[in-house]
Amino acid sequence: VVDGGAGPGRLLAGTAIASLEAQRRQARALGLGLAYSGTMEAPDVPRLLAFAPDALVFGDLLRQDGGAAGTIIPERVRTARALVADATVVPGSDPGAAATVPDRIFLRDWVVSIPLGAYRHERAPQRVRFTVEAEVARVSDRAADMRHVVTYDLITDAIARATIAHVALVETIAEDVASMILAHPRVAGVDVTVEKLDLGPGSLGCRILRRCAG
């Protein structure tokens, strides 16, 4: 169990995504279950579900003013339930749902310093730029809350998870980022560009386009 503890700090505010990914890998390698507990807000739910935990332990998210003594608010329960269901069921059977034209969420010119490359000197951090665009299914004609969108945090989290250790090839990181984003059931396709910025006067790297097998 990864527990963010009590208090005003959110679980994801106090725990780095890379740390959560390292804990996930260790738990699965040891055959252990994985659960997250702590202070959460609605946008945190799909981010934590991307780690495929066995359980999420809600508390403050469901209660008036947070804390164990707060009154549980039915609308917050419905929101949490819908966000969890969204991780396993692709919406769209509702005849009142939005048109089939997909939306796109994107991240552009996201630069991080990471060890990346086949040469020995590339084990030191260098600047790497990510540009990612994901095609997502619409479930509402007007997005009103987190139930109606795919958060772009899934993109930044995928990059953080894919870059926790040295990788030899930009293609490997691009594939890992694409795979993590495509794991969300409402993502139909993804376009990932990874560029090294410190090897010359320009940039070099790769771009991949991937779609769900279905």
Short mmCIF file of C-alpha atoms in Angstrom, two decimals:
data_model
loop_
_atom_site.label_atom_id
_atom_site.label_comp_id
_atom_site.label_asym_id
_atom_site.label_seq_id
_atom_site.Cartn_x
_atom_site.Cartn_y
_atom_site.Cartn_z
CA VAL A 1 0.00 0.00 0.00
CA VAL A 2 1.33 3.41 -0.98
CA ASP A 3 -0.17 5.81 1.56
CA GLY A 4 0.05 9.56 1.22
CA GLY A 5 -0.93 9.95 4.87
CA ALA A 6 -3.29 12.44 6.41
CA GLY A 7 -3.15 16.21 6.14
CA PRO A 8 -3.59 18.82 3.42
CA GLY A 9 -0.92 17.44 1.07
CA ARG A 10 -2.15 15.37 -1.88
CA LEU A 11 -0.73 11.92 -2.49
CA LEU A 12 0.55 12.92 -5.92
CA ALA A 13 1.86 16.25 -4.67
CA GLY A 14 4.19 14.52 -2.24
CA THR A 15 5.19 11.49 -4.31
CA ALA A 16 7.03 11.69 -7.63
CA ILE A 17 5.54 9.76 -10.55
CA ALA A 18 8.92 8.12 -11.13
CA SER A 19 8.88 6.85 -7.53
CA LEU A 20 5.41 5.39 -7.98
CA GLU A 21 6.56 3.64 -11.15
CA ALA A 22 9.60 2.19 -9.38
CA GLN A 23 7.35 0.96 -6.54
CA ARG A 24 4.92 -0.54 -9.05
CA ARG A 25 7.67 -2.47 -10.82
CA GLN A 26 9.08 -3.74 -7.53
CA ALA A 27 5.67 -4.81 -6.24
CA ARG A 28 4.79 -6.68 -9.43
CA ALA A 29 8.23 -8.32 -9.59
CA LEU A 30 7.65 -9.65 -6.07
CA GLY A 31 4.11 -10.77 -6.86
CA LEU A 32 2.59 -8.27 -4.43
CA GLY A 33 -0.71 -6.45 -4.68
CA LEU A 34 -0.74 -2.68 -5.09
CA ALA A 35 -3.08 -0.13 -3.53
CA TYR A 36 -3.02 3.66 -3.21
CA SER A 37 -4.43 5.54 -0.25
CA GLY A 38 -4.23 9.19 0.72
CA THR A 39 -5.55 12.63 -0.04
CA MET A 40 -6.75 12.75 -3.65
CA GLU A 41 -8.65 15.06 -5.94
CA ALA A 42 -10.73 13.96 -8.94
CA PRO A 43 -7.93 14.57 -11.52
CA ASP A 44 -5.67 12.24 -9.52
CA VAL A 45 -7.90 9.19 -10.05
CA PRO A 46 -7.12 8.48 -13.74
CA ARG A 47 -3.43 9.18 -13.09
CA LEU A 48 -3.28 6.56 -10.33
CA LEU A 49 -5.39 4.09 -12.31
CA ALA A 50 -2.75 4.21 -15.05
CA PHE A 51 -0.55 2.16 -12.70
CA ALA A 52 -3.20 -0.61 -12.72
CA PRO A 53 -3.50 -0.83 -8.91
CA ASP A 54 -5.55 -3.54 -7.24
CA ALA A 55 -7.35 -0.93 -5.15
CA LEU A 56 -7.78 2.78 -4.57
CA VAL A 57 -8.74 3.82 -1.04
CA PHE A 58 -10.88 6.95 -1.16
CA GLY A 59 -11.46 9.24 1.77
CA ASP A 60 -11.20 13.00 1.47
CA LEU A 61 -12.26 12.89 -2.18
CA LEU A 62 -15.75 11.71 -1.18
CA ARG A 63 -16.31 13.96 1.82
CA GLN A 64 -17.48 17.47 2.51
CA ASP A 65 -14.41 19.60 3.42
CA GLY A 66 -12.26 16.45 3.51
CA GLY A 67 -11.16 14.53 6.57
CA ALA A 68 -12.59 11.42 8.18
CA ALA A 69 -15.31 13.41 9.94
CA GLY A 70 -16.69 14.99 6.78
CA THR A 71 -20.06 14.02 5.35
CA ILE A 72 -19.94 11.78 2.27
CA ILE A 73 -21.36 13.64 -0.76
CA PRO A 74 -23.30 11.38 -3.18
CA GLU A 75 -22.24 13.39 -6.26
CA ARG A 76 -18.59 12.90 -5.35
CA VAL A 77 -19.20 9.18 -5.01
CA ARG A 78 -20.79 9.12 -8.47
CA THR A 79 -17.84 11.04 -9.92
CA ALA A 80 -15.30 8.68 -8.36
CA ARG A 81 -17.24 5.62 -9.53
CA ALA A 82 -17.43 6.99 -13.08
CA LEU A 83 -13.72 7.77 -13.15
CA VAL A 84 -12.89 4.22 -12.03
CA ALA A 85 -15.30 2.71 -14.57
CA ASP A 86 -13.72 4.86 -17.27
CA ALA A 87 -10.47 2.98 -16.78
CA THR A 88 -11.98 -0.31 -17.95
CA VAL A 89 -15.03 0.52 -20.08
CA VAL A 90 -15.04 2.58 -23.24
CA PRO A 91 -18.09 4.89 -23.11
CA GLY A 92 -20.22 5.43 -26.17
CA SER A 93 -23.29 3.22 -25.85
CA ASP A 94 -25.32 6.18 -24.59
CA PRO A 95 -27.45 7.44 -27.52
CA GLY A 96 -27.09 10.95 -26.08
CA ALA A 97 -23.30 10.81 -26.20
CA ALA A 98 -21.26 13.19 -28.31
CA ALA A 99 -20.58 12.79 -32.01
CA THR A 100 -17.98 10.28 -33.11
CA VAL A 101 -15.46 12.94 -34.16
CA PRO A 102 -12.58 12.50 -31.71
CA ASP A 103 -10.83 15.18 -29.71
CA ARG A 104 -7.09 15.53 -29.33
CA ILE A 105 -5.05 16.33 -26.27
CA PHE A 106 -1.43 17.30 -26.65
CA LEU A 107 1.88 18.19 -25.04
CA ARG A 108 4.40 20.23 -27.01
CA ASP A 109 8.06 21.07 -26.47
CA TRP A 110 8.28 19.30 -23.11
CA VAL A 111 12.00 19.26 -22.27
CA VAL A 112 13.52 17.04 -19.59
CA SER A 113 17.12 16.15 -18.72
CA ILE A 114 17.59 12.39 -18.79
CA PRO A 115 20.30 9.82 -19.61
CA LEU A 116 19.51 8.56 -23.11
CA GLY A 117 21.69 6.97 -25.77
CA ALA A 118 23.87 4.04 -26.76
CA TYR A 119 27.20 5.78 -26.16
CA ARG A 120 28.86 5.75 -22.76
CA HIS A 121 28.93 9.55 -22.52
CA GLU A 122 25.14 9.59 -23.00
CA ARG A 123 24.65 8.04 -19.57
CA ALA A 124 24.93 11.58 -18.25
CA PRO A 125 21.69 13.61 -18.42
CA GLN A 126 21.02 15.49 -21.64
CA ARG A 127 18.11 17.59 -22.84
CA VAL A 128 15.36 15.60 -24.55
CA ARG A 129 12.23 17.15 -26.00
CA PHE A 130 8.86 15.38 -26.20
CA THR A 131 5.89 16.30 -28.37
CA VAL A 132 2.86 14.05 -27.94
CA GLU A 133 -0.68 14.16 -29.32
CA ALA A 134 -3.37 11.64 -28.38
CA GLU A 135 -6.69 11.02 -30.14
CA VAL A 136 -9.43 10.54 -27.54
CA ALA A 137 -13.08 9.53 -27.75
CA ARG A 138 -15.65 12.15 -26.83
CA VAL A 139 -18.32 11.26 -24.29
CA SER A 140 -20.09 14.59 -23.95
CA ASP A 141 -20.97 17.52 -26.17
CA ARG A 142 -19.79 19.82 -23.39
CA ALA A 143 -17.13 18.79 -20.91
CA ALA A 144 -18.28 19.72 -17.40
CA ASP A 145 -15.96 17.73 -15.12
CA MET A 146 -13.24 15.08 -15.05
CA ARG A 147 -15.68 12.37 -16.13
CA HIS A 148 -15.85 13.94 -19.60
CA VAL A 149 -12.15 14.33 -20.40
CA VAL A 150 -8.89 12.43 -20.65
CA THR A 151 -6.40 14.36 -18.55
CA TYR A 152 -3.18 15.47 -20.20
CA ASP A 153 -1.44 14.46 -16.96
CA LEU A 154 -1.50 10.95 -18.43
CA ILE A 155 0.99 12.18 -21.04
CA THR A 156 3.39 13.85 -18.59
CA ASP A 157 3.12 10.87 -16.25
CA ALA A 158 3.91 8.45 -19.10
CA ILE A 159 7.07 10.41 -19.89
CA ALA A 160 8.12 10.39 -16.23
CA ARG A 161 7.50 6.65 -15.96
CA ALA A 162 9.36 5.85 -19.19
CA THR A 163 12.46 7.83 -18.22
CA ILE A 164 13.24 6.64 -14.68
CA ALA A 165 16.43 4.88 -15.84
CA HIS A 166 18.94 5.09 -18.67
CA VAL A 167 17.60 3.86 -22.01
CA ALA A 168 19.79 3.30 -25.06
CA LEU A 169 17.30 4.22 -27.80
CA VAL A 170 14.89 7.09 -28.37
CA GLU A 171 12.69 4.57 -30.15
CA THR A 172 12.35 2.54 -26.94
CA ILE A 173 11.19 5.55 -24.93
CA ALA A 174 8.79 6.59 -27.69
CA GLU A 175 7.25 3.10 -27.74
CA ASP A 176 6.97 3.00 -23.93
CA VAL A 177 5.28 6.41 -23.80
CA ALA A 178 2.88 5.44 -26.58
CA SER A 179 2.04 2.12 -24.90
CA MET A 180 1.23 3.74 -21.56
CA ILE A 181 -1.03 6.35 -23.15
CA LEU A 182 -2.80 3.78 -25.34
CA ALA A 183 -3.61 1.76 -22.21
CA HIS A 184 -6.37 4.27 -21.47
CA PRO A 185 -9.55 2.84 -23.06
CA ARG A 186 -10.63 6.17 -24.54
CA VAL A 187 -7.35 6.75 -26.39
CA ALA A 188 -7.56 5.51 -29.98
CA GLY A 189 -4.20 6.69 -31.28
CA VAL A 190 -1.07 8.54 -30.29
CA ASP A 191 1.68 10.48 -32.05
CA VAL A 192 4.98 10.62 -30.10
CA THR A 193 8.11 12.59 -31.06
CA VAL A 194 11.33 12.28 -29.02
CA GLU A 195 14.25 14.59 -29.86
CA LYS A 196 17.78 14.89 -28.48
CA LEU A 197 18.78 18.55 -28.27
CA ASP A 198 22.44 18.48 -27.20
CA LEU A 199 24.16 16.50 -29.98
CA GLY A 200 24.49 19.25 -32.56
CA PRO A 201 23.13 22.53 -33.91
CA GLY A 202 19.65 21.09 -34.32
CA SER A 203 17.70 18.15 -32.94
CA LEU A 204 17.56 14.48 -33.84
CA GLY A 205 15.27 11.69 -32.77
CA CYS A 206 12.25 9.79 -33.92
CA ARG A 207 8.52 10.10 -34.39
CA ILE A 208 6.09 7.19 -34.09
CA LEU A 209 2.35 6.93 -34.70
CA ARG A 210 0.50 4.10 -32.98
CA ARG A 211 -3.13 3.08 -32.80
CA CYS A 212 -5.08 0.64 -30.66
CA ALA A 213 -5.12 -2.85 -32.09
CA GLY A 214 -8.93 -2.87 -32.03
#
